[in-house]
Amino acid sequence: MLRGVLGKTFRLVGYTIQYGCIAHCAFEYVGGVVMCSGPSMEPTIQNSDIVFAENLSRHFYGIQRGDIVIAKSPSDPKSNICKRVIGLEGDKILTTSPSDFFKSHSYVPMGHVWLEGDNLQNSTDSRYYGPIPYGLIRGRIFFKIWPLSDFGFLRASPNGHRFSDD
Amino acid sequence: MAQSQGWVKRYIKAFCKGFFVAVPVAVTFLDRVACVARVEGASMQPSLNPGGSQSSDVVLLNHWKVRNFEVHRGDIVSLVSPKNPEQKIIKRVIALEGDIVRTIGHKKRYVKVPRGHIWVEGDHHGHSFDSNSFGPVSLGLLHAHATHILWPPERWQKLESVLPPERSPVQREEE
């Protein structure tokens, strides 16, 4: 009787470890479903939207300007931020508001990216904490699953003027 | 004839079953628990690679210890290079968030380490690309804690978490 229970427990533990490892590999190397919170990416992504993120672009260094990415927060490694890539390494970024008279630019350093939320009025992003290292990027969001009224690929940035002219 | 075909089918089935168990478990172990890496370069001399390019040390990298981003001053850690995400660098943690460090060769003489960041330096000052070049690094870039040297056998040892007294932070953030 005890041997039967012990055998069943070991089998259960074995299956849990096996499926846990498959889940880790899937999330780490392929992609997964993410729920976003906060107003900083409105109107593209609203609070409590569920989106699909893929991690292949990060591993193959294929993140481009205009991509929406999930990254680890530079000031809190346990939480994630969801923003759009405005500039890659070497790009010239306008750091002052477009309405300011004296404009100041800076260049994105090697190995870093400049992120901004689509809701420029209500977003804490690179304009506040500076460019973040590419190594903090976890994945690229490209598809919205929920709400169903907004199902499909994500729109381009509503702030096209923030992208630098090459 | 039918018997040998059945044998091949059963063999392929068993192989696939084993493959889909063994590969994810091994990959998860190497990503989450521990892995092994060869150290290149002279930035951590004399603690690592004292022989230069003749013999590179092989270290045990412990991911499990840093799963909650808990590091201590003096730990030797590996992290993703902030200047080149394809590369990992191995350095010693000198200061944690809130500490004030006296820098060597940095543009500012004293730097306060921001929230969520650490200050790392190689033991071989002057030959090290570390926080004195690129500033404090975000804890999110932390990869693993190097705990032991595994190869060559005459250099088997546990790597101690020792903070050189002359590099001690000017002011520490008390817990």
Coordinates of C-alpha atoms in Angstrom, one line a residue:
Chain A
M1 CA 0.0 0.0 0.0
L2 CA 2.8 2.4 1.0
R3 CA 4.9 1.4 -1.9
G4 CA 2.0 2.1 -4.3
V5 CA 1.6 5.6 -2.8
L6 CA 5.3 6.3 -2.9
G7 CA 5.5 5.1 -6.5
K8 CA 2.6 7.4 -7.5
T9 CA 4.2 10.4 -5.7
F10 CA 7.5 9.9 -7.5
R11 CA 5.8 9.6 -10.8
L12 CA 3.8 12.8 -10.1
V13 CA 7.0 14.7 -9.1
G14 CA 8.7 13.3 -12.2
Y15 CA 6.0 14.6 -14.5
T16 CA 5.9 18.0 -12.8
I17 CA 9.6 18.4 -13.3
Q18 CA 9.4 17.3 -16.9
Y19 CA 6.5 19.6 -17.8
G20 CA 8.0 22.5 -15.8
C21 CA 11.2 22.2 -17.8
I22 CA 9.3 22.1 -21.1
A23 CA 7.4 25.2 -20.0
H24 CA 10.7 27.0 -19.1
C25 CA 12.2 26.1 -22.5
A26 CA 9.0 27.3 -24.3
F27 CA 8.9 30.7 -22.4
E28 CA 12.6 31.3 -22.6
Y29 CA 13.3 30.4 -26.2
V30 CA 10.0 30.6 -28.1
G31 CA 7.5 32.9 -26.4
G32 CA 4.5 33.1 -24.2
V33 CA 1.3 34.9 -23.2
V34 CA 1.7 38.1 -21.2
M35 CA -0.8 40.4 -19.4
C36 CA 0.1 44.1 -19.6
S37 CA -0.9 46.6 -16.9
G38 CA -0.6 50.4 -16.9
P39 CA -1.5 53.3 -19.2
S40 CA 1.9 54.0 -20.7
M41 CA 1.2 52.2 -24.0
E42 CA -2.3 53.6 -24.8
P43 CA -3.9 53.5 -27.2
T44 CA -1.9 50.6 -28.7
I45 CA -2.1 48.4 -25.5
Q46 CA -4.7 49.2 -22.8
N47 CA -4.6 48.2 -19.2
S48 CA -5.2 44.5 -18.6
D49 CA -4.8 43.5 -22.3
I50 CA -3.4 40.1 -22.9
V51 CA -0.8 39.9 -25.6
F52 CA 1.5 37.3 -27.2
A53 CA 5.3 37.8 -26.9
E54 CA 8.0 36.1 -28.8
N55 CA 11.6 35.7 -27.6
L56 CA 13.2 34.6 -30.9
S57 CA 14.0 38.2 -32.0
R58 CA 15.9 38.9 -28.8
H59 CA 18.1 35.8 -29.2
F60 CA 18.9 36.5 -32.8
Y61 CA 19.4 40.3 -32.1
G62 CA 16.6 41.1 -34.6
I63 CA 14.8 43.8 -32.5
Q64 CA 14.1 46.9 -34.7
R65 CA 13.0 50.5 -34.3
G66 CA 9.2 50.5 -33.8
D67 CA 9.0 47.1 -32.1
I68 CA 7.1 46.9 -28.8
V69 CA 9.3 45.0 -26.3
I70 CA 9.1 43.7 -22.8
A71 CA 12.2 44.4 -20.8
K72 CA 13.3 44.1 -17.2
S73 CA 13.0 47.4 -15.4
P74 CA 16.4 49.0 -14.9
S75 CA 15.6 50.0 -11.3
D76 CA 13.8 46.9 -10.3
P77 CA 15.0 43.6 -11.9
K78 CA 12.0 41.7 -10.6
S79 CA 9.4 43.7 -12.6
N80 CA 8.9 44.1 -16.3
I81 CA 8.2 47.2 -18.4
C82 CA 6.5 47.2 -21.8
K83 CA 7.6 50.0 -24.2
R84 CA 8.3 50.7 -27.8
V85 CA 11.9 50.9 -29.2
I86 CA 12.4 54.4 -30.5
G87 CA 16.2 54.2 -31.1
L88 CA 18.9 51.6 -31.4
E89 CA 22.6 52.0 -30.7
G90 CA 24.1 54.9 -32.5
D91 CA 20.8 56.7 -33.2
K92 CA 20.3 60.4 -32.5
I93 CA 17.5 60.9 -30.0
L94 CA 15.7 64.2 -29.3
T95 CA 15.7 64.4 -25.5
T96 CA 13.7 67.6 -25.1
S97 CA 10.0 68.0 -25.9
P98 CA 9.3 69.0 -29.6
S99 CA 7.7 72.2 -28.3
D100 CA 10.8 73.4 -26.6
F101 CA 12.7 76.1 -28.4
F102 CA 16.3 74.9 -27.6
K103 CA 16.4 71.3 -28.8
S104 CA 19.0 68.9 -27.3
H105 CA 20.0 65.6 -28.8
S106 CA 21.9 62.7 -27.5
Y107 CA 23.2 59.5 -29.1
V108 CA 22.2 56.1 -27.9
P109 CA 25.4 54.3 -26.6
M110 CA 26.7 50.9 -27.9
G111 CA 24.7 48.0 -26.7
H112 CA 21.7 50.1 -25.5
V113 CA 18.2 51.0 -26.8
W114 CA 15.9 54.0 -26.2
L115 CA 12.4 53.1 -25.1
E116 CA 9.3 55.3 -25.0
G117 CA 5.7 54.5 -24.3
D118 CA 3.0 55.4 -26.9
N119 CA 1.2 57.5 -24.3
L120 CA 3.9 60.1 -24.0
Q121 CA 2.0 62.2 -21.4
N122 CA 1.8 59.3 -19.0
S123 CA 4.8 57.1 -19.4
T124 CA 8.0 56.7 -17.4
D125 CA 10.5 55.6 -20.0
S126 CA 14.0 56.4 -21.4
R127 CA 13.2 60.1 -21.2
Y128 CA 13.3 59.6 -17.4
Y129 CA 15.9 56.9 -16.8
G130 CA 18.0 57.1 -20.0
P131 CA 18.8 54.3 -22.5
I132 CA 18.7 50.8 -21.2
P133 CA 21.1 47.9 -22.1
Y134 CA 19.9 45.6 -24.8
G135 CA 20.6 42.7 -22.4
L136 CA 17.5 43.7 -20.3
I137 CA 15.1 43.0 -23.2
R138 CA 13.1 39.8 -22.6
G139 CA 10.9 39.6 -25.7
R140 CA 8.9 41.3 -28.5
I141 CA 5.2 41.8 -28.4
F142 CA 3.5 41.4 -31.8
F143 CA 0.0 40.1 -31.3
K144 CA -2.9 41.0 -29.1
I145 CA -5.2 38.2 -27.9
W146 CA -7.6 40.0 -25.5
P147 CA -9.9 42.0 -25.7
L148 CA -11.4 40.2 -28.7
S149 CA -12.5 43.5 -30.2
D150 CA -8.9 44.4 -30.7
F151 CA -7.6 41.0 -31.7
G152 CA -4.7 41.0 -34.2
F153 CA -1.3 42.4 -34.9
L154 CA -0.4 45.6 -33.1
R155 CA -0.5 49.0 -34.8
A156 CA 2.5 51.1 -35.6
S157 CA 3.5 54.0 -33.3
P158 CA 1.1 56.9 -33.1
N159 CA 4.2 59.1 -32.4
G160 CA 6.0 58.7 -35.8
H161 CA 7.7 62.1 -35.2
R162 CA 9.8 60.6 -32.4
F163 CA 11.8 58.4 -34.8
S164 CA 15.0 59.9 -36.0
D165 CA 15.5 60.6 -39.7
D166 CA 18.4 58.4 -40.9
Chain B
M1 CA 9.9 -9.5 -41.1
A2 CA 7.1 -7.9 -39.1
Q3 CA 8.9 -8.6 -35.9
S4 CA 12.0 -6.5 -36.9
Q5 CA 9.8 -3.6 -38.1
G6 CA 8.0 -3.6 -34.8
W7 CA 11.4 -3.4 -33.0
V8 CA 12.5 -0.3 -35.0
K9 CA 9.2 1.5 -34.3
R10 CA 9.4 0.8 -30.6
Y11 CA 13.1 2.0 -30.6
I12 CA 12.2 5.3 -32.4
K13 CA 9.3 5.8 -30.0
A14 CA 11.5 5.3 -26.9
F15 CA 14.2 7.6 -28.4
C16 CA 11.7 10.4 -29.0
K17 CA 10.2 10.0 -25.5
G18 CA 13.7 10.2 -23.9
F19 CA 14.7 13.1 -26.1
F20 CA 11.8 15.2 -25.2
V21 CA 12.4 14.6 -21.5
A22 CA 16.2 14.8 -21.5
V23 CA 16.7 18.0 -23.6
P24 CA 14.3 20.3 -21.8
V25 CA 15.5 19.1 -18.4
A26 CA 19.1 19.6 -19.3
V27 CA 18.5 23.0 -20.9
T28 CA 16.5 24.1 -17.8
F29 CA 19.2 22.9 -15.5
L30 CA 21.9 24.8 -17.4
D31 CA 19.8 28.0 -17.5
R32 CA 18.4 27.9 -14.0
V33 CA 20.7 25.9 -11.7
A34 CA 24.3 25.9 -12.7
C35 CA 26.6 25.8 -15.7
V36 CA 30.3 25.8 -16.4
A37 CA 32.3 28.4 -18.3
R38 CA 35.9 29.2 -19.4
V39 CA 37.2 32.5 -18.3
E40 CA 39.1 34.6 -20.9
G41 CA 41.2 37.7 -20.4
A42 CA 43.2 39.2 -17.6
S43 CA 40.8 41.5 -15.9
M44 CA 40.4 39.3 -12.8
Q45 CA 44.0 38.5 -12.2
P46 CA 45.3 37.2 -9.8
S47 CA 42.1 35.6 -8.7
L48 CA 41.2 34.2 -12.1
N49 CA 43.6 33.3 -15.0
P50 CA 46.8 34.1 -13.3
G51 CA 48.7 32.2 -16.0
G52 CA 47.4 34.5 -18.8
S53 CA 46.6 33.0 -22.1
Q54 CA 48.5 29.7 -21.4
S55 CA 45.8 28.2 -19.2
S56 CA 42.3 29.6 -18.9
D57 CA 40.4 28.8 -15.7
V58 CA 37.1 27.0 -15.9
V59 CA 34.6 28.2 -13.3
L60 CA 31.3 26.9 -11.9
L61 CA 28.5 29.4 -12.5
N62 CA 25.7 29.1 -10.0
H63 CA 22.4 30.6 -11.3
W64 CA 20.3 29.4 -8.4
K65 CA 22.0 31.7 -5.9
V66 CA 21.1 34.8 -7.9
R67 CA 17.6 33.8 -8.8
N68 CA 16.3 36.6 -6.5
F69 CA 19.1 39.0 -7.5
E70 CA 20.7 38.7 -4.1
V71 CA 24.4 39.5 -4.3
H72 CA 26.9 40.6 -1.6
R73 CA 29.9 42.9 -1.8
G74 CA 32.9 40.8 -2.8
D75 CA 31.1 38.2 -4.8
I76 CA 32.5 37.3 -8.2
V77 CA 29.6 37.4 -10.7
S78 CA 29.1 37.0 -14.4
L79 CA 26.8 39.4 -16.2
V80 CA 25.7 40.4 -19.7
S81 CA 28.0 43.1 -20.9
P82 CA 26.1 46.5 -21.1
K83 CA 28.2 47.4 -24.1
N84 CA 27.8 44.2 -26.1
P85 CA 24.8 41.9 -25.3
E86 CA 26.4 39.0 -27.0
Q87 CA 29.2 38.8 -24.5
K88 CA 29.3 37.9 -20.8
I89 CA 31.8 39.5 -18.5
I90 CA 33.0 38.2 -15.1
K91 CA 33.8 40.8 -12.4
R92 CA 33.7 41.3 -8.6
V93 CA 30.8 43.2 -6.9
I94 CA 32.3 46.2 -5.1
A95 CA 29.1 48.1 -4.1
L96 CA 25.4 47.7 -3.9
E97 CA 22.5 50.1 -4.4
G98 CA 22.8 53.2 -2.2
D99 CA 26.5 52.9 -1.6
I100 CA 28.9 55.7 -2.6
V101 CA 32.1 54.5 -4.4
R102 CA 35.4 56.3 -5.1
T103 CA 36.0 55.5 -8.7
I104 CA 39.3 54.8 -10.6
G105 CA 39.4 56.5 -14.0
H106 CA 35.7 57.2 -14.2
K107 CA 34.4 60.6 -15.4
K108 CA 33.1 61.4 -11.9
R109 CA 35.2 61.0 -8.8
Y110 CA 32.4 59.7 -6.5
V111 CA 29.4 57.8 -7.7
K112 CA 26.2 56.9 -5.8
V113 CA 24.9 53.5 -7.1
P114 CA 21.3 54.0 -8.1
R115 CA 18.3 51.7 -7.1
G116 CA 18.5 48.3 -8.8
H117 CA 22.1 48.7 -9.8
I118 CA 25.5 47.4 -8.7
W119 CA 29.1 48.5 -9.1
V120 CA 31.5 45.9 -10.4
E121 CA 35.2 45.9 -10.9
G122 CA 37.9 43.5 -12.1
D123 CA 40.7 42.7 -9.7
H124 CA 43.3 43.8 -12.2
H125 CA 42.7 47.6 -12.2
G126 CA 43.8 49.3 -15.4
H127 CA 43.3 46.1 -17.4
S128 CA 39.6 45.8 -16.8
F129 CA 36.6 46.9 -18.7
D130 CA 34.2 47.4 -15.7
S131 CA 32.0 50.0 -14.0
N132 CA 34.9 52.4 -14.1
S133 CA 34.3 52.5 -17.8
F134 CA 30.5 52.0 -18.2
G135 CA 29.2 53.1 -14.8
P136 CA 26.8 51.1 -12.5
V137 CA 25.1 48.1 -14.1
S138 CA 21.4 47.1 -13.7
L139 CA 20.8 44.0 -11.6
G140 CA 18.7 42.7 -14.5
L141 CA 21.9 41.9 -16.4
L142 CA 23.1 39.6 -13.6
H143 CA 23.8 36.1 -15.0
A144 CA 25.3 34.0 -12.3
H145 CA 27.6 33.8 -9.2
A146 CA 31.0 32.2 -9.8
T147 CA 31.5 29.9 -6.8
H148 CA 34.4 27.5 -7.7
I149 CA 37.3 27.0 -10.0
L150 CA 37.0 23.5 -11.5
W151 CA 39.9 23.4 -14.0
P152 CA 42.9 23.1 -14.0
P153 CA 42.9 20.6 -11.2
E154 CA 45.8 22.2 -9.4
R155 CA 43.6 25.4 -9.1
W156 CA 40.6 23.6 -7.6
Q157 CA 39.2 26.0 -5.0
K158 CA 36.2 27.8 -3.7
L159 CA 36.1 31.4 -4.7
E160 CA 35.9 33.6 -1.6
S161 CA 33.7 36.6 -1.4
V162 CA 36.4 39.0 -0.4
L163 CA 36.1 42.8 -0.8
P164 CA 39.6 44.4 -1.1
P165 CA 39.8 46.9 1.8
E166 CA 41.1 49.7 -0.4
R167 CA 38.0 49.3 -2.7
S168 CA 35.5 49.4 0.1
P169 CA 32.7 51.9 -0.6
V170 CA 33.1 55.3 1.0
Q171 CA 29.6 55.1 2.4
R172 CA 27.4 52.0 2.7
E173 CA 23.7 51.8 2.6
E174 CA 22.8 50.1 5.9
E175 CA 20.1 47.4 5.6

